[in-house]
Amino acid sequence: MSHLHSVSSEAFKHHCIASLKIPSPDPHHMIISCLAVHNNLLYAASLNEINVFDLISDYSHVDTFSNDLSSSGSVKSITFHITKIFTAHQDCKIRVWKITASRQHQLVSTLPTVKDRLIRSVLPNNYVTVRRHKKRLWLEHWDAVSDLVVKQGLMYSVSWDRSFKIWNASNYKCLESVNKAHEDAVNAVVVSDNGVVYTGSADGRIRVWERSVVDHNKERKSRHMLVTTLVKHRSTVNALALNGDGSLLFSGGCDRWIVVWERERDHRMVFAEALWGHTGAVLCLINVGDLLASGSADRTVRIWQRGKENCYRCMAFLEGHEKPVKSLVAISSSSSAFNGIVSIGSGSLNGEIKVWDVYWDNNNNLNKKFI
């Protein structure tokens, strides 16, 4: 089922409450590659630098940090575990940071760690063939790390090298690597609360992975196994998102579609509907409460909500960016979304970050904010 969605603006209203620019004299550095929020701080990656803004004190600029290596390339993803910040980089590395009492960020480690690489390098069976006549340690990514997510103490990383890896987020050890997870670069990963892993790729496919106990070198070990492949997109899958209970999966691609997948009683995801409306590639997705937000190369953000017929409708159309919207982040909590208000940050490829308040009429009080 596919729908071309017009915007229903009567029930929803929105306005831009803040517009931020990356403080850089170099226009080439003014590219927002990803956004993230943690402990009332907004993190915005621009090439190899990360700028931090305070959400409490009127979005004031708090810190700029990087690893001082321009060769590290752009920061592709940011995630968090307790007091640590993890960043994914184009140079195949994952970096770990801590925040000091003065809210400055310091580099703690680079993954895989030097210790792990030295220990693993001794045995020949720890190497895998990545290209013709070229081998790397199985715990190393050999192309850009494109996305990260932390779930229940484990960090999942995906890469353009077509693999995904699982790390202990506390001691930074690589626990498992699934090589050749896709036929092309892996761009996105999400993980449900019960540990089901979804990966989206430039091969146009979404693959579903679950942990199983298998025999490995005469030992019983837990490994992620392919459960099924979801095929509906006509080109690259750029973004994935799950709803709160993991019953709905959303995928966005270069074909301009947002595909909604629904979990059936046997826990398998099946195609539910395709959402049309964006006129450019869908680059990012987030789920907040019962809302879905999508950002696109068409320079807009769309807000979607599921109706009584279990079909999604575009409820708001957020314009104002001058370049493609590369990243979205929820600034308010999911609980506030169920109360009729949500705040969303959007970052574009010209270094601009916009913060939006979106309201809808749950209690007939919609116009209070717009008098």
mmCIF file with all atom_site columns, N, CA, C and O in Angstrom, residues 112-128:
data_model
loop_
_atom_site.group_PDB
_atom_site.id
_atom_site.type_symbol
_atom_site.label_atom_id
_atom_site.label_alt_id
_atom_site.label_comp_id
_atom_site.label_asym_id
_atom_site.label_entity_id
_atom_site.label_seq_id
_atom_site.pdbx_PDB_ins_code
_atom_site.Cartn_x
_atom_site.Cartn_y
_atom_site.Cartn_z
_atom_site.occupancy
_atom_site.B_iso_or_equiv
_atom_site.pdbx_formal_charge
_atom_site.auth_seq_id
_atom_site.auth_comp_id
_atom_site.auth_asym_id
_atom_site.auth_atom_id
_atom_site.pdbx_PDB_model_num
ATOM 1  N N  . PRO A 1 112 ? 39.215 -0.061  17.466 1.00 0.00 ? 112 PRO A N  1
ATOM 2  C CA . PRO A 1 112 ? 39.628 -0.953  18.538 1.00 0.00 ? 112 PRO A CA 1
ATOM 3  C C  . PRO A 1 112 ? 40.865 -0.421  19.257 1.00 0.00 ? 112 PRO A C  1
ATOM 4  O O  . PRO A 1 112 ? 41.681 0.276   18.671 1.00 0.00 ? 112 PRO A O  1
ATOM 5  N N  . THR A 1 113 ? 40.992 -0.762  20.546 1.00 0.00 ? 113 THR A N  1
ATOM 6  C CA . THR A 1 113 ? 42.102 -0.259  21.349 1.00 0.00 ? 113 THR A CA 1
ATOM 7  C C  . THR A 1 113 ? 43.421 -0.876  20.879 1.00 0.00 ? 113 THR A C  1
ATOM 8  O O  . THR A 1 113 ? 43.445 -1.949  20.266 1.00 0.00 ? 113 THR A O  1
ATOM 9  N N  . VAL A 1 114 ? 44.505 -0.193  21.192 1.00 0.00 ? 114 VAL A N  1
ATOM 10 C CA . VAL A 1 114 ? 45.842 -0.706  20.843 1.00 0.00 ? 114 VAL A CA 1
ATOM 11 C C  . VAL A 1 114 ? 46.079 -2.062  21.505 1.00 0.00 ? 114 VAL A C  1
ATOM 12 O O  . VAL A 1 114 ? 46.615 -2.986  20.890 1.00 0.00 ? 114 VAL A O  1
ATOM 13 N N  . LYS A 1 115 ? 45.650 -2.202  22.752 1.00 0.00 ? 115 LYS A N  1
ATOM 14 C CA . LYS A 1 115 ? 45.823 -3.461  23.472 1.00 0.00 ? 115 LYS A CA 1
ATOM 15 C C  . LYS A 1 115 ? 45.110 -4.607  22.771 1.00 0.00 ? 115 LYS A C  1
ATOM 16 O O  . LYS A 1 115 ? 45.687 -5.691  22.586 1.00 0.00 ? 115 LYS A O  1
ATOM 17 N N  . ASP A 1 116 ? 43.866 -4.383  22.368 1.00 0.00 ? 116 ASP A N  1
ATOM 18 C CA . ASP A 1 116 ? 43.108 -5.441  21.694 1.00 0.00 ? 116 ASP A CA 1
ATOM 19 C C  . ASP A 1 116 ? 43.749 -5.819  20.362 1.00 0.00 ? 116 ASP A C  1
ATOM 20 O O  . ASP A 1 116 ? 43.817 -7.005  19.998 1.00 0.00 ? 116 ASP A O  1
ATOM 21 N N  . ARG A 1 117 ? 44.226 -4.821  19.639 1.00 0.00 ? 117 ARG A N  1
ATOM 22 C CA . ARG A 1 117 ? 44.841 -5.112  18.343 1.00 0.00 ? 117 ARG A CA 1
ATOM 23 C C  . ARG A 1 117 ? 46.135 -5.905  18.508 1.00 0.00 ? 117 ARG A C  1
ATOM 24 O O  . ARG A 1 117 ? 46.417 -6.824  17.729 1.00 0.00 ? 117 ARG A O  1
ATOM 25 N N  . LEU A 1 118 ? 46.911 -5.564  19.530 1.00 0.00 ? 118 LEU A N  1
ATOM 26 C CA . LEU A 1 118 ? 48.156 -6.298  19.764 1.00 0.00 ? 118 LEU A CA 1
ATOM 27 C C  . LEU A 1 118 ? 47.896 -7.748  20.155 1.00 0.00 ? 118 LEU A C  1
ATOM 28 O O  . LEU A 1 118 ? 48.553 -8.677  19.667 1.00 0.00 ? 118 LEU A O  1
ATOM 29 N N  . ILE A 1 119 ? 46.919 -7.947  21.040 1.00 0.00 ? 119 ILE A N  1
ATOM 30 C CA . ILE A 1 119 ? 46.590 -9.306  21.488 1.00 0.00 ? 119 ILE A CA 1
ATOM 31 C C  . ILE A 1 119 ? 46.088 -10.153 20.323 1.00 0.00 ? 119 ILE A C  1
ATOM 32 O O  . ILE A 1 119 ? 46.499 -11.312 20.146 1.00 0.00 ? 119 ILE A O  1
ATOM 33 N N  . ARG A 1 120 ? 45.225 -9.580  19.507 1.00 0.00 ? 120 ARG A N  1
ATOM 34 C CA . ARG A 1 120 ? 44.626 -10.334 18.400 1.00 0.00 ? 120 ARG A CA 1
ATOM 35 C C  . ARG A 1 120 ? 45.598 -10.557 17.247 1.00 0.00 ? 120 ARG A C  1
ATOM 36 O O  . ARG A 1 120 ? 45.422 -11.492 16.457 1.00 0.00 ? 120 ARG A O  1
ATOM 37 N N  . SER A 1 121 ? 46.579 -9.680  17.114 1.00 0.00 ? 121 SER A N  1
ATOM 38 C CA . SER A 1 121 ? 47.456 -9.747  15.938 1.00 0.00 ? 121 SER A CA 1
ATOM 39 C C  . SER A 1 121 ? 48.376 -10.964 15.939 1.00 0.00 ? 121 SER A C  1
ATOM 40 O O  . SER A 1 121 ? 48.977 -11.301 14.917 1.00 0.00 ? 121 SER A O  1
ATOM 41 N N  . VAL A 1 122 ? 48.496 -11.640 17.068 1.00 0.00 ? 122 VAL A N  1
ATOM 42 C CA . VAL A 1 122 ? 49.409 -12.778 17.186 1.00 0.00 ? 122 VAL A CA 1
ATOM 43 C C  . VAL A 1 122 ? 48.926 -13.982 16.379 1.00 0.00 ? 122 VAL A C  1
ATOM 44 O O  . VAL A 1 122 ? 49.719 -14.657 15.703 1.00 0.00 ? 122 VAL A O  1
ATOM 45 N N  . LEU A 1 123 ? 47.620 -14.235 16.415 1.00 0.00 ? 123 LEU A N  1
ATOM 46 C CA . LEU A 1 123 ? 47.083 -15.439 15.772 1.00 0.00 ? 123 LEU A CA 1
ATOM 47 C C  . LEU A 1 123 ? 46.616 -15.154 14.353 1.00 0.00 ? 123 LEU A C  1
ATOM 48 O O  . LEU A 1 123 ? 45.848 -14.210 14.127 1.00 0.00 ? 123 LEU A O  1
ATOM 49 N N  . PRO A 1 124 ? 47.031 -15.963 13.385 1.00 0.00 ? 124 PRO A N  1
ATOM 50 C CA . PRO A 1 124 ? 46.630 -15.750 11.983 1.00 0.00 ? 124 PRO A CA 1
ATOM 51 C C  . PRO A 1 124 ? 45.121 -15.843 11.756 1.00 0.00 ? 124 PRO A C  1
ATOM 52 O O  . PRO A 1 124 ? 44.582 -15.169 10.862 1.00 0.00 ? 124 PRO A O  1
ATOM 53 N N  . ASN A 1 125 ? 44.428 -16.652 12.570 1.00 0.00 ? 125 ASN A N  1
ATOM 54 C CA . ASN A 1 125 ? 42.986 -16.815 12.341 1.00 0.00 ? 125 ASN A CA 1
ATOM 55 C C  . ASN A 1 125 ? 42.169 -15.610 12.809 1.00 0.00 ? 125 ASN A C  1
ATOM 56 O O  . ASN A 1 125 ? 40.945 -15.593 12.687 1.00 0.00 ? 125 ASN A O  1
ATOM 57 N N  . ASN A 1 126 ? 42.836 -14.597 13.362 1.00 0.00 ? 126 ASN A N  1
ATOM 58 C CA . ASN A 1 126 ? 42.143 -13.366 13.719 1.00 0.00 ? 126 ASN A CA 1
ATOM 59 C C  . ASN A 1 126 ? 42.087 -12.368 12.560 1.00 0.00 ? 126 ASN A C  1
ATOM 60 O O  . ASN A 1 126 ? 41.565 -11.265 12.712 1.00 0.00 ? 126 ASN A O  1
ATOM 61 N N  . TYR A 1 127 ? 42.627 -12.773 11.406 1.00 0.00 ? 127 TYR A N  1
ATOM 62 C CA . TYR A 1 127 ? 42.623 -11.904 10.226 1.00 0.00 ? 127 TYR A CA 1
ATOM 63 C C  . TYR A 1 127 ? 41.565 -12.380 9.228  1.00 0.00 ? 127 TYR A C  1
ATOM 64 O O  . TYR A 1 127 ? 41.328 -13.584 9.074  1.00 0.00 ? 127 TYR A O  1
ATOM 65 N N  . VAL A 1 128 ? 40.938 -11.414 8.574  1.00 0.00 ? 128 VAL A N  1
ATOM 66 C CA . VAL A 1 128 ? 39.960 -11.731 7.532  1.00 0.00 ? 128 VAL A CA 1
ATOM 67 C C  . VAL A 1 128 ? 40.365 -11.001 6.258  1.00 0.00 ? 128 VAL A C  1
ATOM 68 O O  . VAL A 1 128 ? 40.978 -9.927  6.297  1.00 0.00 ? 128 VAL A O  1
#
